[in-house]
Short mmCIF file of C-alpha atoms and ligand atoms in Angstrom, two decimals:
data_model
loop_
_atom_site.label_atom_id
_atom_site.label_comp_id
_atom_site.label_asym_id
_atom_site.label_seq_id
_atom_site.Cartn_x
_atom_site.Cartn_y
_atom_site.Cartn_z
CA MET A 1 -16.95 -25.10 -1.83
CA ARG A 2 -13.67 -26.77 -2.89
CA PRO A 3 -13.16 -30.56 -2.74
CA GLY A 4 -12.51 -31.34 0.96
CA GLY A 5 -14.93 -28.87 2.13
CA ARG A 6 -12.78 -25.70 2.42
CA ASP A 7 -14.20 -22.54 0.95
CA PRO A 8 -11.62 -19.76 1.65
CA ILE A 9 -13.88 -16.95 0.46
CA GLY A 10 -16.70 -18.16 2.82
CA GLU A 11 -14.18 -18.43 5.58
CA ALA A 12 -12.82 -14.88 5.04
CA ALA A 13 -16.44 -13.57 4.93
CA ARG A 14 -17.22 -15.37 8.14
CA LEU A 15 -14.15 -13.86 9.88
CA LEU A 16 -15.05 -10.26 8.68
CA ARG A 17 -18.68 -10.77 9.91
CA GLU A 18 -17.81 -12.36 13.30
CA ARG A 19 -14.65 -10.54 14.34
CA ARG A 20 -15.57 -6.92 14.02
CA GLY A 21 -12.87 -4.28 13.67
CA ALA A 22 -11.26 -5.42 10.38
CA VAL A 23 -8.42 -3.45 8.94
CA ALA A 24 -6.67 -3.69 5.50
CA LEU A 25 -2.96 -3.49 4.81
CA THR A 26 -2.35 -2.77 1.04
CA GLY A 27 0.69 -2.74 -1.18
CA ALA A 28 1.53 -2.09 -4.78
CA GLY A 29 -0.42 -5.08 -6.08
CA ILE A 30 -3.77 -3.47 -5.27
CA SER A 31 -3.07 -0.71 -7.81
CA VAL A 32 -1.68 -2.97 -10.63
CA GLU A 33 -5.20 -3.05 -12.21
CA SER A 34 -5.17 0.65 -12.24
CA GLY A 35 -2.13 0.64 -14.53
CA ILE A 36 0.44 1.41 -11.78
CA PRO A 37 3.49 -1.08 -11.88
CA SER A 38 4.41 -2.87 -8.64
CA PHE A 39 8.05 -2.69 -7.56
CA ARG A 40 9.13 -6.46 -7.68
CA GLY A 41 8.46 -9.09 -10.14
CA ALA A 42 8.93 -9.18 -13.97
CA GLN A 43 7.12 -5.96 -14.79
CA GLY A 44 8.16 -4.27 -11.52
CA MET A 45 9.80 -0.71 -11.21
CA TRP A 46 12.94 -2.27 -9.70
CA THR A 47 13.73 -4.14 -13.07
CA LYS A 48 13.92 -0.61 -14.66
CA TYR A 49 15.40 1.39 -11.81
CA ASP A 50 17.85 0.02 -9.32
CA PRO A 51 16.44 0.91 -5.92
CA MET A 52 19.94 1.52 -4.57
CA GLU A 53 20.56 4.29 -7.19
CA TYR A 54 16.96 5.64 -7.36
CA ALA A 55 15.05 5.02 -4.14
CA THR A 56 17.38 5.72 -1.27
CA LEU A 57 17.76 8.98 0.70
CA HIS A 58 21.49 8.91 -0.02
CA ALA A 59 20.99 8.62 -3.71
CA PHE A 60 18.55 11.57 -3.56
CA VAL A 61 20.96 13.75 -1.58
CA ARG A 62 23.95 12.72 -4.00
CA SER A 63 22.15 13.17 -7.29
CA PRO A 64 18.46 14.56 -6.93
CA ARG A 65 18.07 15.02 -10.77
CA LYS A 66 18.79 11.39 -11.46
CA VAL A 67 16.25 10.23 -8.87
CA TRP A 68 13.75 12.73 -10.29
CA GLU A 69 13.80 10.65 -13.58
CA MET A 70 12.02 7.82 -11.66
CA LEU A 71 9.87 10.09 -9.46
CA SER A 72 8.61 12.10 -12.49
CA GLU A 73 7.54 8.81 -14.06
CA MET A 74 5.83 7.86 -10.86
CA ILE A 75 3.93 11.09 -10.49
CA SER A 76 2.82 10.95 -14.11
CA VAL A 77 1.66 7.40 -13.98
CA CYS A 78 -0.06 7.76 -10.58
CA GLY A 79 -1.55 11.22 -11.65
CA GLY A 80 -3.32 9.42 -14.56
CA ALA A 81 -4.63 6.55 -12.63
CA ALA A 82 -8.14 5.93 -11.31
CA PRO A 83 -9.18 3.62 -8.48
CA ASN A 84 -10.20 0.11 -9.50
CA ALA A 85 -12.64 -2.39 -8.14
CA ALA A 86 -10.36 -3.24 -5.36
CA HIS A 87 -9.94 0.24 -3.99
CA LYS A 88 -13.75 0.81 -4.33
CA GLY A 89 -14.46 -2.57 -2.68
CA LEU A 90 -12.49 -1.46 0.48
CA ALA A 91 -14.37 1.82 0.54
CA ALA A 92 -17.66 -0.02 0.41
CA LEU A 93 -16.53 -2.40 3.20
CA GLU A 94 -15.69 0.88 5.31
CA GLU A 95 -19.07 2.28 4.39
CA ALA A 96 -20.90 -0.97 5.50
CA GLY A 97 -19.14 -0.87 8.86
CA LEU A 98 -17.02 -3.96 8.19
CA LEU A 99 -13.60 -2.31 7.78
CA ARG A 100 -12.35 0.55 10.03
CA ALA A 101 -9.08 1.58 8.37
CA VAL A 102 -6.77 1.06 5.48
CA ILE A 103 -2.98 1.11 6.12
CA THR A 104 -1.31 1.49 2.74
CA GLN A 105 2.31 1.33 1.59
CA ASN A 106 1.14 2.97 -1.61
CA VAL A 107 1.78 6.70 -2.40
CA ASP A 108 -0.73 6.98 -5.27
CA GLY A 109 -3.73 8.37 -3.26
CA LEU A 110 -6.14 5.80 -4.83
CA HIS A 111 -7.79 4.68 -1.67
CA GLN A 112 -8.90 8.25 -0.88
CA ALA A 113 -9.98 8.70 -4.46
CA ALA A 114 -12.18 5.49 -4.12
CA GLY A 115 -13.90 6.96 -1.02
CA SER A 116 -11.92 5.31 1.87
CA ARG A 117 -12.02 7.76 4.87
CA ARG A 118 -9.50 6.45 7.20
CA VAL A 119 -6.31 5.89 5.23
CA ILE A 120 -2.98 5.62 6.97
CA GLU A 121 -0.14 6.35 4.49
CA TYR A 122 2.62 4.42 5.85
CA HIS A 123 5.21 5.52 3.10
CA GLY A 124 3.78 9.12 2.63
CA ASN A 125 2.21 10.27 -0.65
CA LEU A 126 3.12 12.06 -3.92
CA GLU A 127 0.70 14.99 -3.23
CA GLU A 128 3.27 16.97 -1.55
CA LEU A 129 6.85 18.15 -2.12
CA ILE A 130 9.18 19.20 0.80
CA CYS A 131 12.51 20.76 0.96
CA LEU A 132 15.17 18.95 2.86
CA TYR A 133 17.11 22.06 3.63
CA CYS A 134 14.44 24.59 4.78
CA TRP A 135 11.48 22.17 5.32
CA LYS A 136 9.10 24.21 3.27
CA ARG A 137 6.31 22.27 1.72
CA TYR A 138 4.41 22.53 -1.67
CA ARG A 139 1.45 20.90 -3.37
CA THR A 140 3.02 18.86 -6.04
CA ARG A 141 0.49 19.98 -8.66
CA GLU A 142 1.45 23.60 -8.01
CA ARG A 143 5.20 22.97 -8.26
CA TRP A 144 5.88 20.03 -10.59
CA SER A 145 5.54 19.53 -14.36
CA PRO A 146 7.48 17.08 -16.50
CA GLY A 147 10.87 18.38 -17.07
CA PRO A 148 13.53 19.68 -14.75
CA ALA A 149 13.34 18.64 -11.05
CA PRO A 150 11.15 21.22 -9.07
CA ARG A 151 13.04 23.60 -6.76
CA CYS A 152 12.17 25.20 -3.48
CA ASP A 153 12.10 29.10 -3.29
CA CYS A 154 15.35 28.72 -1.47
CA GLY A 155 16.95 27.12 -4.61
CA GLU A 156 17.30 23.43 -3.56
CA ILE A 157 15.62 20.62 -5.29
CA LEU A 158 12.41 19.44 -3.63
CA LYS A 159 11.63 15.81 -2.58
CA PRO A 160 8.22 14.26 -2.76
CA ASN A 161 6.92 13.55 0.82
CA VAL A 162 7.45 9.80 0.34
CA VAL A 163 9.62 7.47 2.37
CA LEU A 164 12.81 6.53 0.61
CA PHE A 165 15.01 3.67 1.78
CA GLY A 166 17.19 4.97 4.62
CA GLU A 167 14.46 7.24 5.85
CA PRO A 168 12.33 6.51 8.91
CA ILE A 169 8.60 6.06 8.79
CA PRO A 170 6.96 9.11 9.88
CA TRP A 171 5.97 8.69 13.62
CA LEU A 172 2.21 9.31 13.33
CA PRO A 173 1.42 6.81 10.67
CA GLN A 174 3.75 4.30 12.29
CA GLU A 175 1.91 4.70 15.56
CA GLN A 176 -1.45 4.61 14.08
CA ALA A 177 -0.67 1.48 12.01
CA GLU A 178 0.69 -0.35 14.93
CA GLU A 179 -2.24 0.58 17.21
CA GLU A 180 -4.60 -0.68 14.42
CA ALA A 181 -2.54 -3.83 14.02
CA ARG A 182 -2.64 -4.46 17.92
CA THR A 183 -6.47 -3.96 18.15
CA CYS A 184 -7.96 -5.18 14.86
CA GLY A 185 -10.10 -8.44 14.73
CA VAL A 186 -9.12 -9.29 11.21
CA LEU A 187 -6.17 -7.88 9.07
CA VAL A 188 -6.72 -8.19 5.35
CA VAL A 189 -3.36 -8.01 3.55
CA ILE A 190 -3.65 -7.19 -0.09
CA GLY A 191 -1.03 -7.08 -2.89
CA THR A 192 2.11 -6.83 -0.87
CA SER A 193 5.14 -9.04 -1.10
CA ALA A 194 5.72 -8.27 2.59
CA GLN A 195 9.42 -7.89 2.07
CA VAL A 196 10.01 -4.27 3.17
CA SER A 197 10.58 -3.49 6.84
CA PRO A 198 8.85 -2.20 8.96
CA ALA A 199 5.65 -2.55 7.01
CA CYS A 200 6.12 -6.26 6.86
CA ASP A 201 5.98 -6.46 10.55
CA ILE A 202 2.34 -5.29 10.69
CA PRO A 203 0.75 -8.72 9.73
CA ARG A 204 2.89 -10.41 12.51
CA ILE A 205 1.87 -7.69 15.09
CA ALA A 206 -1.74 -8.26 14.28
CA LYS A 207 -1.46 -11.97 14.37
CA GLU A 208 0.45 -11.92 17.85
CA SER A 209 -2.28 -9.62 19.11
CA GLY A 210 -5.04 -12.24 18.41
CA ALA A 211 -6.18 -11.11 15.00
CA ALA A 212 -6.96 -13.48 12.02
CA VAL A 213 -4.88 -12.66 8.95
CA VAL A 214 -6.54 -12.93 5.55
CA GLU A 215 -4.21 -12.55 2.51
CA ILE A 216 -5.23 -11.69 -1.02
CA ASN A 217 -2.49 -12.03 -3.57
CA PRO A 218 -2.07 -14.11 -6.79
CA GLU A 219 1.26 -15.37 -5.54
CA PRO A 220 2.32 -16.85 -2.29
CA THR A 221 4.39 -14.72 -0.02
CA SER A 222 6.32 -15.15 3.15
CA LEU A 223 3.05 -14.67 4.97
CA THR A 224 1.28 -17.51 3.14
CA GLY A 225 0.76 -20.64 5.18
CA SER A 226 2.43 -19.03 8.27
CA VAL A 227 1.12 -15.55 9.44
CA ALA A 228 -1.95 -15.82 7.10
CA ASP A 229 -4.83 -17.87 8.30
CA VAL A 230 -6.49 -17.71 4.84
CA HIS A 231 -4.95 -17.03 1.40
CA LEU A 232 -7.34 -15.97 -1.24
CA ARG A 233 -5.31 -16.49 -4.31
CA GLY A 234 -6.20 -14.09 -7.23
CA GLY A 235 -6.16 -10.57 -8.22
CA ALA A 236 -7.37 -8.01 -5.70
CA SER A 237 -10.44 -6.77 -7.74
CA GLU A 238 -11.75 -10.28 -8.49
CA VAL A 239 -11.15 -11.65 -4.90
CA LEU A 240 -12.70 -8.54 -3.24
CA LEU A 241 -15.78 -8.65 -5.48
CA ARG A 242 -16.34 -12.15 -4.58
CA LEU A 243 -15.78 -11.42 -0.92
CA GLN A 244 -18.33 -8.58 -1.17
CA GLU A 245 -20.88 -11.06 -2.82
CA ALA A 246 -20.33 -13.65 -0.06
CA LEU A 247 -20.77 -10.96 2.62
CA SER A 248 -23.92 -9.59 1.00
CA ARG A 249 -25.39 -13.19 0.81
CA GLY A 250 -24.46 -13.62 4.43
CA GLY A 251 -23.36 -17.26 3.60
CA ASP A 252 -20.72 -19.17 1.73
CA ALA A 253 -19.43 -18.27 -1.73
CA PRO A 254 -20.38 -20.25 -4.71
CA ALA A 255 -18.32 -23.19 -5.96
CA THR A 256 -15.94 -21.52 -8.52
CA GLY A 257 -13.39 -18.79 -8.00
CA PRO A 258 -10.07 -18.06 -6.09
CA SER A 259 -8.68 -20.89 -4.11
CA GLY A 260 -7.07 -20.99 -0.73
CA HIS A 261 -3.79 -22.41 0.33
P1 LIG B 301 5.82 -5.36 -4.28
O1 LIG B 301 6.05 -5.04 -5.68
O2 LIG B 301 7.03 -5.83 -3.52
O3 LIG B 301 4.80 -6.61 -4.23
C1 LIG B 301 3.66 -6.39 -4.92
C2 LIG B 301 2.68 -7.64 -4.64
O4 LIG B 301 1.44 -7.52 -5.28
C3 LIG B 301 3.30 -9.12 -5.00
O5 LIG B 301 3.26 -10.03 -4.01
C4 LIG B 301 2.41 -9.50 -6.21
O6 LIG B 301 2.17 -10.89 -6.22
C5 LIG B 301 1.08 -8.80 -5.78
N1 LIG B 301 0.11 -8.61 -7.01
C6 LIG B 301 0.46 -8.46 -8.23
N2 LIG B 301 -0.70 -8.13 -8.96
C7 LIG B 301 -1.68 -8.19 -8.12
C8 LIG B 301 -3.07 -8.01 -8.16
N3 LIG B 301 -3.61 -7.77 -9.27
N4 LIG B 301 -3.85 -8.09 -7.00
C9 LIG B 301 -3.26 -8.35 -5.84
N5 LIG B 301 -1.89 -8.53 -5.72
C10 LIG B 301 -1.10 -8.46 -6.72
O7 LIG B 301 5.17 -4.22 -3.59
P2 LIG B 301 5.00 -3.91 -2.13
O8 LIG B 301 4.95 -5.13 -1.27
O9 LIG B 301 3.86 -2.83 -2.01
O10 LIG B 301 8.66 1.21 -0.64
O11 LIG B 301 6.35 -3.16 -1.77
C11 LIG B 301 6.58 -2.52 -0.55
C12 LIG B 301 7.53 -1.31 -0.62
O12 LIG B 301 8.54 -1.70 -1.47
C13 LIG B 301 6.89 -0.19 -1.39
O13 LIG B 301 6.06 0.62 -0.74
C14 LIG B 301 8.08 0.56 -1.86
C15 LIG B 301 8.92 -0.58 -2.30
O14 LIG B 301 10.29 -0.43 -2.32
C16 LIG B 301 9.42 2.21 -0.69
O15 LIG B 301 9.74 2.75 -1.78
C17 LIG B 301 10.00 2.55 0.61
#
């Protein structure tokens, strides 16, 4: 318990126990400990690749080979990554009946690799390649290898089935994510800067629909102290392990550890 009596880990555990139907919303921060860089911040992808030149649909159509420089790096890095304790912690919460879905902005497939069963991929995934001209689809591992950009049988350069800036969110994950946000008891928001629309609307939708919002992030975000009821400050793995401990004890967390806002 912190001085003043507030124990954010204990508070988050209480919310998860008492308000059934928790859902997680994850961003790049949850995969940082798996060796996948986030987008923003000092070590982020956008310090190396200008998103306007490498991450828009317009850029892909104009110069797909250039955009593939970044995409190839992402596929290589994500392909070699394994789920960390945070991905596994969410899978364990689902197994225990305390979490019913993960909505993720990530395209790395690590929630499924950790054992999460209901994963809503809001920005698509790197598993599949699609032709923007004839709409044929391929498994990435069957068509891609480091080197020249992969091509469709029709001759055009393929695009990973991920959402680039300027593309709409596919309707099914968007509908599913909004339904989860409208009906969940708790939304646990992990490792997102909440700067990209429309994913950043999900916490607000949950809050306005009556859910409690728990944020896990080492840094404050635009959600902290406004939309978020509880901010568990720290890395995703460390915080989720402590949350799992608190849930298994059925009571408050011990005195040390991540602080709340
Ligand atoms: P960002 O890179 O914007 O934010 C990552 C967040 O993770 C930051 O708030 C960090 O403080 C936090 N973080 C860093 N290390 C962490 C750790 N160990 N544990 C928990 N949190 C940590 O990534 P996103 O918010 O996911 O979209 O970015 C959203 C979207 O922007 C991405 O899906 C991608 C990007 O442009 C598209 O490409 C369409």
